[in-house]
mmCIF file of C-alpha atoms and ligand atoms in Angstrom:
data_model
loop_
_atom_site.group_PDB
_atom_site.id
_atom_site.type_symbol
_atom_site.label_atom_id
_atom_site.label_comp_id
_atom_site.label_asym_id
_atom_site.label_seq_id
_atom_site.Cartn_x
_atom_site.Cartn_y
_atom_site.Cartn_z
ATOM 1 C CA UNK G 18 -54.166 -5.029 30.665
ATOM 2 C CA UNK G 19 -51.054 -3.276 31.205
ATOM 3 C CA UNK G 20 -49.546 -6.772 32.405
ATOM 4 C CA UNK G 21 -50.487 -8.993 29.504
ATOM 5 C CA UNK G 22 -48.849 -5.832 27.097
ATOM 6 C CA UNK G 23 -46.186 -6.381 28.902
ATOM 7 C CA UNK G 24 -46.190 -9.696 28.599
ATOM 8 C CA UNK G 25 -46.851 -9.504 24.447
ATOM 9 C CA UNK G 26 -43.218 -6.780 24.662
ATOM 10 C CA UNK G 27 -41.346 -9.460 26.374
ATOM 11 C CA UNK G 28 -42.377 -12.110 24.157
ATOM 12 C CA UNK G 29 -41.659 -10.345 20.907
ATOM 13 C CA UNK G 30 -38.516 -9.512 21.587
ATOM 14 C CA UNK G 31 -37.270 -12.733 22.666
ATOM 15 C CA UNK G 32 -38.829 -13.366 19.145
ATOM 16 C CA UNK G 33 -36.624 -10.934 17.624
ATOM 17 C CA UNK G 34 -33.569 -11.133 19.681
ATOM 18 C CA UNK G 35 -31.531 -13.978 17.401
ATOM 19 C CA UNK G 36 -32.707 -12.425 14.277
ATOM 20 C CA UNK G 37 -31.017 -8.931 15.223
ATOM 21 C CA UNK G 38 -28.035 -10.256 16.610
ATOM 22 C CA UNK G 39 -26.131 -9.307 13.429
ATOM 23 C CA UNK G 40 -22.977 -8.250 13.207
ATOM 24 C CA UNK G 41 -20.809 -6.067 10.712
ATOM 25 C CA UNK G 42 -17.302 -7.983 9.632
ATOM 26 C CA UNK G 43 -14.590 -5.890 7.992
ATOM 27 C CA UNK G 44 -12.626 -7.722 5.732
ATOM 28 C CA UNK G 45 -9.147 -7.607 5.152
ATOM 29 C CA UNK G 46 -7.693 -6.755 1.806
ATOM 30 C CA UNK G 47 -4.576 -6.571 0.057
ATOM 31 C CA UNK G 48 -4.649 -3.015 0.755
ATOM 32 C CA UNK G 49 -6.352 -2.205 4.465
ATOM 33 C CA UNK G 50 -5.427 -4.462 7.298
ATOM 34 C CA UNK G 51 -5.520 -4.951 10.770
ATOM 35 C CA UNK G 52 -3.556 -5.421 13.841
ATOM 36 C CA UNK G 53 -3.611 -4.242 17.489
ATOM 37 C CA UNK G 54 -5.856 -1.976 16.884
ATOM 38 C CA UNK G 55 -4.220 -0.085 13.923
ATOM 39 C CA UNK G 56 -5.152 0.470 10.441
ATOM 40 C CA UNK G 57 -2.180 -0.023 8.376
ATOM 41 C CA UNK G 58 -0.611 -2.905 6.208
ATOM 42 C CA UNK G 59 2.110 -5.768 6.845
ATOM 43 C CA UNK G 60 5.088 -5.376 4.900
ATOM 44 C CA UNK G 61 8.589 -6.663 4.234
ATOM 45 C CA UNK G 62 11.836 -4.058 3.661
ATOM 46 C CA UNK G 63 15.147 -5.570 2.365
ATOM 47 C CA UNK G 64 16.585 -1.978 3.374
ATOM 48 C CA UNK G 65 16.447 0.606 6.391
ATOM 49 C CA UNK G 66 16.966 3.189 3.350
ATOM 50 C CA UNK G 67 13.449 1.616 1.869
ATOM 51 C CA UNK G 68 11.900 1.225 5.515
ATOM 52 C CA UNK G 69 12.527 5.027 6.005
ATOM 53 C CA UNK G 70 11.221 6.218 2.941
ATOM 54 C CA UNK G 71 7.968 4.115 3.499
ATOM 55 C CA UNK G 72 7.371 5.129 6.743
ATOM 56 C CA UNK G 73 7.928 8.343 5.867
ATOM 57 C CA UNK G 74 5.239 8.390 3.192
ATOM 58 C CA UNK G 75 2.423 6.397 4.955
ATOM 59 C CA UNK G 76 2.883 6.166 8.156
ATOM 60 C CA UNK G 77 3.030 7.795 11.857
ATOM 61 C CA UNK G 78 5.827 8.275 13.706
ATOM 62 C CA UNK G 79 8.718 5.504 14.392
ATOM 63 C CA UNK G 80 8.400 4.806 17.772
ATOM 64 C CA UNK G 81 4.187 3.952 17.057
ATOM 65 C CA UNK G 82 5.667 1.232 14.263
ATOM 66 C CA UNK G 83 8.028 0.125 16.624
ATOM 67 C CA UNK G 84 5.176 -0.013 19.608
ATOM 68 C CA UNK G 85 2.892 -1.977 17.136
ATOM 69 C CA UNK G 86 5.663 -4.809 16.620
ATOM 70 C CA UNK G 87 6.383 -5.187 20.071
ATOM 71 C CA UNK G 88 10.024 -4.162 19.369
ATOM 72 C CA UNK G 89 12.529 -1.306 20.199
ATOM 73 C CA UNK G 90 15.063 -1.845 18.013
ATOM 74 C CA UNK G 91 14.457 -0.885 14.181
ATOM 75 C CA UNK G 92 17.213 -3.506 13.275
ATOM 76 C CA UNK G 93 14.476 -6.421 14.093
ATOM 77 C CA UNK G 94 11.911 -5.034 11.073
ATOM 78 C CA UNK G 95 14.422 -5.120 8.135
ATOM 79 C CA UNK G 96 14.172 -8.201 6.224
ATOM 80 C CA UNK G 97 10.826 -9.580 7.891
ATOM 81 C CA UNK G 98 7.640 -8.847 7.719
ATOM 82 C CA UNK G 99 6.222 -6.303 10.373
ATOM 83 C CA UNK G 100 3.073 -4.055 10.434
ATOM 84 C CA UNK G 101 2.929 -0.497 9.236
ATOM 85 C CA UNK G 102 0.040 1.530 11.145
ATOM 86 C CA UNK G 103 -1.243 4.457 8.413
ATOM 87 C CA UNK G 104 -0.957 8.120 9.217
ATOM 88 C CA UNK G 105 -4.155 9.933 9.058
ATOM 89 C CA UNK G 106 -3.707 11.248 5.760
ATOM 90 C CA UNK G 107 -2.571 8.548 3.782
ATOM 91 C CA UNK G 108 -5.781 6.827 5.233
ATOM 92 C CA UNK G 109 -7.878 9.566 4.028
ATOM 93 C CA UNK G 110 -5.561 9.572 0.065
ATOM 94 C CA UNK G 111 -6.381 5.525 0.446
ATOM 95 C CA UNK G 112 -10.355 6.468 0.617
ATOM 96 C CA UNK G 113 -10.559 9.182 -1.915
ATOM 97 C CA UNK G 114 -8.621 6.710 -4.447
ATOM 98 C CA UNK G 115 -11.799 4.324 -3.117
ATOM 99 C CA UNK G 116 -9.635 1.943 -1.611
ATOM 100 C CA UNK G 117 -11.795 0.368 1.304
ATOM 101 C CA UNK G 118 -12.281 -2.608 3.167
ATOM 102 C CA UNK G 119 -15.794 -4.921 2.432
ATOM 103 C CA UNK G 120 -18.194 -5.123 5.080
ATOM 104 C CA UNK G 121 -20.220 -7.953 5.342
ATOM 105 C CA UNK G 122 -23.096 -8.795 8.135
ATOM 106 C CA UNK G 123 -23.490 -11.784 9.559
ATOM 107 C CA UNK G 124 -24.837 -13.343 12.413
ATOM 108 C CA UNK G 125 -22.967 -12.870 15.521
ATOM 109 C CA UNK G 126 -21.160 -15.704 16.453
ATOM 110 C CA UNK G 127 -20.949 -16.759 13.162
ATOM 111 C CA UNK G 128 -17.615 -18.350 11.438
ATOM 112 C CA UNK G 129 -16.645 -16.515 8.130
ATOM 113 C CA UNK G 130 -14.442 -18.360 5.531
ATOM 114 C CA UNK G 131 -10.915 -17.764 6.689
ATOM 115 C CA UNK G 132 -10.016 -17.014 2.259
ATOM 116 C CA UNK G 133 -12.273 -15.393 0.330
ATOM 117 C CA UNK G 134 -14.259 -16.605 -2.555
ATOM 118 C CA UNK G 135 -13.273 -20.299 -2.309
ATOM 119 C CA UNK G 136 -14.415 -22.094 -5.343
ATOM 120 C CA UNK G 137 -12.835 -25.520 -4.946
ATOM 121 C CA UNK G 138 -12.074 -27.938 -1.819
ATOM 122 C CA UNK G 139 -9.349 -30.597 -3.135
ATOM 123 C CA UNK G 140 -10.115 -32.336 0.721
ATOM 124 C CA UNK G 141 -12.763 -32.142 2.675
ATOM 125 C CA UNK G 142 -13.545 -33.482 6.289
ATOM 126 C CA UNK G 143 -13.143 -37.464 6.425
ATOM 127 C CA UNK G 144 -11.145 -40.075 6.075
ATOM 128 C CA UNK G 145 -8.697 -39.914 3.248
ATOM 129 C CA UNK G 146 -5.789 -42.394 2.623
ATOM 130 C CA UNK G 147 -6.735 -44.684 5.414
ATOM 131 C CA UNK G 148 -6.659 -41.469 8.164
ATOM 132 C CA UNK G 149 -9.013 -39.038 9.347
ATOM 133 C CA UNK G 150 -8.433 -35.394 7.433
ATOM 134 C CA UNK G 151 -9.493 -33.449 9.872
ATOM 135 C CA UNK G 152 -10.200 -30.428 7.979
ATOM 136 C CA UNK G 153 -11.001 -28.797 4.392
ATOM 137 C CA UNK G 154 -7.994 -28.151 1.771
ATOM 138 C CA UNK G 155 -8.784 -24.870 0.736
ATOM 139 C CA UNK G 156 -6.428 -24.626 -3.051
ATOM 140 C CA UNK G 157 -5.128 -20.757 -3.499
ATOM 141 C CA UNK G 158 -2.159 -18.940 -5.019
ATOM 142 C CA UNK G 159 0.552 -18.471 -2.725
ATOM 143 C CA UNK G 160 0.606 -15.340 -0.745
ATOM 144 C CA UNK G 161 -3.227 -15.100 -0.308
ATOM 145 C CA UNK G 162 -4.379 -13.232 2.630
ATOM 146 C CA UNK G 163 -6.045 -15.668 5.237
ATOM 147 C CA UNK G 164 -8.576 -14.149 8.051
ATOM 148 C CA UNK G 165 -9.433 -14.701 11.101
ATOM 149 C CA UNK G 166 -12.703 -16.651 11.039
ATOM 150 C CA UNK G 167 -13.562 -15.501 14.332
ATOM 151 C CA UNK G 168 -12.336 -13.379 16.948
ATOM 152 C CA UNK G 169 -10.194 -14.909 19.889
ATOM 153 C CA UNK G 170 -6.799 -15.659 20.730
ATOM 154 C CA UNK G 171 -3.926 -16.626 18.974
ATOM 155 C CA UNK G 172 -3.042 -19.525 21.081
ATOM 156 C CA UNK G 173 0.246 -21.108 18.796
ATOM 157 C CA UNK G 174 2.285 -20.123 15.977
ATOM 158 C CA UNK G 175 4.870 -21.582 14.623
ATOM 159 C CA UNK G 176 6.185 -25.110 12.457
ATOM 160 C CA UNK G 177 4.178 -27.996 13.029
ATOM 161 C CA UNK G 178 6.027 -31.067 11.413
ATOM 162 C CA UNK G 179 4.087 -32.070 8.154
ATOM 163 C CA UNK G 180 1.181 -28.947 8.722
ATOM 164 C CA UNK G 181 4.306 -26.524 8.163
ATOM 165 C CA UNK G 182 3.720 -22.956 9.115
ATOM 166 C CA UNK G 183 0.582 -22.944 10.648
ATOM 167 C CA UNK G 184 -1.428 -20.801 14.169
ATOM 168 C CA UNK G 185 -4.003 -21.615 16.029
ATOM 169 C CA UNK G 186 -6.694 -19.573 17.575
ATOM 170 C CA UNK G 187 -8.820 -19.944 20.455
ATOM 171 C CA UNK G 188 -12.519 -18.542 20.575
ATOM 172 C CA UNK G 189 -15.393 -18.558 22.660
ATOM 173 C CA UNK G 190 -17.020 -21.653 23.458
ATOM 174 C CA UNK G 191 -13.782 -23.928 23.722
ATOM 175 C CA UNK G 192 -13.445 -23.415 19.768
ATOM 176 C CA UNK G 193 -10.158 -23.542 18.206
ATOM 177 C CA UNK G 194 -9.180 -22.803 14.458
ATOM 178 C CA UNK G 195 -6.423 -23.948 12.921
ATOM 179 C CA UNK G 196 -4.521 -22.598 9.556
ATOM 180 C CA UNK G 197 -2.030 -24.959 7.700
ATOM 181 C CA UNK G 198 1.007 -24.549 5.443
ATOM 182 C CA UNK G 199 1.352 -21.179 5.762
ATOM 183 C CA UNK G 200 4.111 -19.012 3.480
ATOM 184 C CA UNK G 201 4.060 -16.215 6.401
ATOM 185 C CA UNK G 202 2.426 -16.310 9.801
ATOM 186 C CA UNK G 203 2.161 -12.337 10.583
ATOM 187 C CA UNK G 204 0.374 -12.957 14.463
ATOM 188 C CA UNK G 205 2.082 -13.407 17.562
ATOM 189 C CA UNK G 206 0.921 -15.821 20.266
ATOM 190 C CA UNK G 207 -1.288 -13.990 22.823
ATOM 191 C CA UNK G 208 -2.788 -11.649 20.445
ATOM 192 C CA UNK G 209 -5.884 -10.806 20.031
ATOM 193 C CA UNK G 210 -7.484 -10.900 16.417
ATOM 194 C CA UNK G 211 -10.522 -9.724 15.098
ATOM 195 C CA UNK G 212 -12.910 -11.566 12.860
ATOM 196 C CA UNK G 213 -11.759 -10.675 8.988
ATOM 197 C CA UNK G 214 -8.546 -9.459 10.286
ATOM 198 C CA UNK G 215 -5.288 -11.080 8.149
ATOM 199 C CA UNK G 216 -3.158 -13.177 10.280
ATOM 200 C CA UNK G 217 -0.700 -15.120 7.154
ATOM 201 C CA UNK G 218 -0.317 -15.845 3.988
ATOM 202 C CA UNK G 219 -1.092 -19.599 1.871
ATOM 203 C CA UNK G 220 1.700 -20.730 1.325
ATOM 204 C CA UNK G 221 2.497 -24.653 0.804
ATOM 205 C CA UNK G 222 5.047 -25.474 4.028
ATOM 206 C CA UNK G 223 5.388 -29.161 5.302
ATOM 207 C CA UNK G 224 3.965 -31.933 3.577
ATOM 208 C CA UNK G 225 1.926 -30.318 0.976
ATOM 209 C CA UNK G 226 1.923 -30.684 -2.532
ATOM 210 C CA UNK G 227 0.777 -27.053 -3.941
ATOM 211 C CA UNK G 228 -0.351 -24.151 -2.655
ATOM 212 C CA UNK G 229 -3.233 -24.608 -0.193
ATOM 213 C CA UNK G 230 -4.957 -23.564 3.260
ATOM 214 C CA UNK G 231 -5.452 -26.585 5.493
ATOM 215 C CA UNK G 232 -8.375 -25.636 7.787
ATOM 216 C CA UNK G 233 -9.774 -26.901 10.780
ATOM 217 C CA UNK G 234 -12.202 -26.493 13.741
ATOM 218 C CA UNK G 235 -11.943 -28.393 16.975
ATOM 219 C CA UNK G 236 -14.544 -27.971 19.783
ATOM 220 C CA UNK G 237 -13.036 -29.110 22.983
ATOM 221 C CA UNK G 238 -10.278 -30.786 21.102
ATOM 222 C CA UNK G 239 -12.487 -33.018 19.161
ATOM 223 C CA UNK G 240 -12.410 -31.771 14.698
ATOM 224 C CA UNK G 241 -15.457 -31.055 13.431
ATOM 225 C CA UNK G 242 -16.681 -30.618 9.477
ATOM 226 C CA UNK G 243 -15.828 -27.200 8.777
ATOM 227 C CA UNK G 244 -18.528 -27.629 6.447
ATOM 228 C CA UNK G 245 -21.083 -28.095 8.980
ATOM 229 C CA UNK G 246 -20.125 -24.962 10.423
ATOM 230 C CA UNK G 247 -18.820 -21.998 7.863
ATOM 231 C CA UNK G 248 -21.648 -20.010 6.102
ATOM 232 C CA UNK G 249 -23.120 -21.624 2.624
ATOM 233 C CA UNK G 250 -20.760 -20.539 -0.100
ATOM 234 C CA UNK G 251 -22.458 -19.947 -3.221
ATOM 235 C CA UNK G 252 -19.026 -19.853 -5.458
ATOM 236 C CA UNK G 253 -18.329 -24.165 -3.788
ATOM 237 C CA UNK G 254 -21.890 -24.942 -4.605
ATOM 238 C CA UNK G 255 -21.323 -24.684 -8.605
ATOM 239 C CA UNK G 256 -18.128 -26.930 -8.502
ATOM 240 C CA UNK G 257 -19.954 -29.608 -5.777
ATOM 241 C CA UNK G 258 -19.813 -32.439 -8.630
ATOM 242 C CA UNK G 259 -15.617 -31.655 -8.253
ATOM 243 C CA UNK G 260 -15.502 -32.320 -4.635
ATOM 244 C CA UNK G 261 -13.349 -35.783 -3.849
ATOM 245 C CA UNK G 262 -15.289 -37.429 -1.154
ATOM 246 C CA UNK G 263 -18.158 -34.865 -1.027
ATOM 247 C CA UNK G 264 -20.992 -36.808 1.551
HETATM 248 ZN ZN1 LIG S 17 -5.352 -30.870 4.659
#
């Protein structure tokens, strides 16, 4: 008796297993973000009289913002962008003002969209002008924050010819993502990201005619239909009829 109980355990969790294996994503804003490790925000100072004052009104101590940016000279975070890790308390002002980051659950090994409520697609996966696109034109105002769609390993950053500004991240399962015509890439290669965490900004570097995220997914090198793998988007159903070469 005791046996075949344990038998009906075993087999109803195996049941279960997939369906719990949810995770909870926090999302990037504007406002909260994300990088080796620390809460904070990335931000650009055209002064070291600004800089100062900033730090001195959000953040920790120097040498943490230095530590964060991989850097020991202050001279290096004037004029670029560089990350600010939040002190304790102006965490605490950004929560009482209800200033937060969205969590979402999804399933664990899931991709999430790498912008956030993406309406329109101006390309999608196919061929296009007599050449494979190899991944989804994502159309958003310059600036936007773009996440991490996944977890992994920033592999490459940098200018890629016609994709502009772009990075590339490696994840489990020989997956690599791939984020195109960037305005500002904030990662560094060999860091590690976290799902929903920011890594750039849209922009529309190399050949690009407006404002976009070019997207892609390769699994052992070969591109696959983003489409086919990011979760159903509500918002892209409603404007299918505008998709170009929709299959
Ligand atoms: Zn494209």
């Amino acid at each position: 008796m005791r046996k075949i109980l344990t038998g009906v355990l075993i087999f109803t969790l195996t049941l279960c297993l997939p369906l719990f294996a949810e995770v909870t994503v926090l999302l990037d804003n504007e406002h909260i973000q994300e990088y080796r490790g620390k809460v904070g925000k990335w931000m650009r100072f055209a002064t070291k009289n600004q800089f100062d004052a900033e730090i001195a009104r959000i953040s920790t101590t120097l040498p943490e913002v230095l530590r964060v940016n991989g850097t020991d000279n202050i001279r290096g975070l004037i004029g670029s962008y560089s990350f600010i890790p939040y002190s304790e308390k102006y965490c605490k002002d950004l929560e009482a003002g209800g200033i937060k980051r969205e969590a979402i659950t999804c399933k664990e090994d899931q991709f999430i969209w790498p912008v956030k409520n993406v309406a329109l697609l101006t390309s999608v996966f196919g061929i296009r002008w007599g050449k494979l696109h190899e991944g989804l034109d994502m159309p958003s105002p310059r600036g936007t924050i773009v996440l991490a769609v996944k977890s992994g390993k920033v592999v490459s950053v940098g200018y890629a010819g016609g994709y502009g500004k772009e990075i590339r991240i490696e994840h489990r399962n020989n997956f690599i993502t791939r984020y195109a015509h960037n305005s500002v890439n904030y990662v560094k290669e060999g860091d590690f990201v976290k799902q929903g965490q920011v890594i750039g900004l849209v922009g529309s570097s190399g050949n690009s005619t407006g404002s976009h995220l070019h997207f892609e997914i390769r699994s052992n090198g070969i591109p696959l239909d983003p489409l086919d793998l990011l979760p159903e988007n509500e918002l892209l159903h409603v404007k299918k009829s505008r998709l170009k070469n929709w299959k």
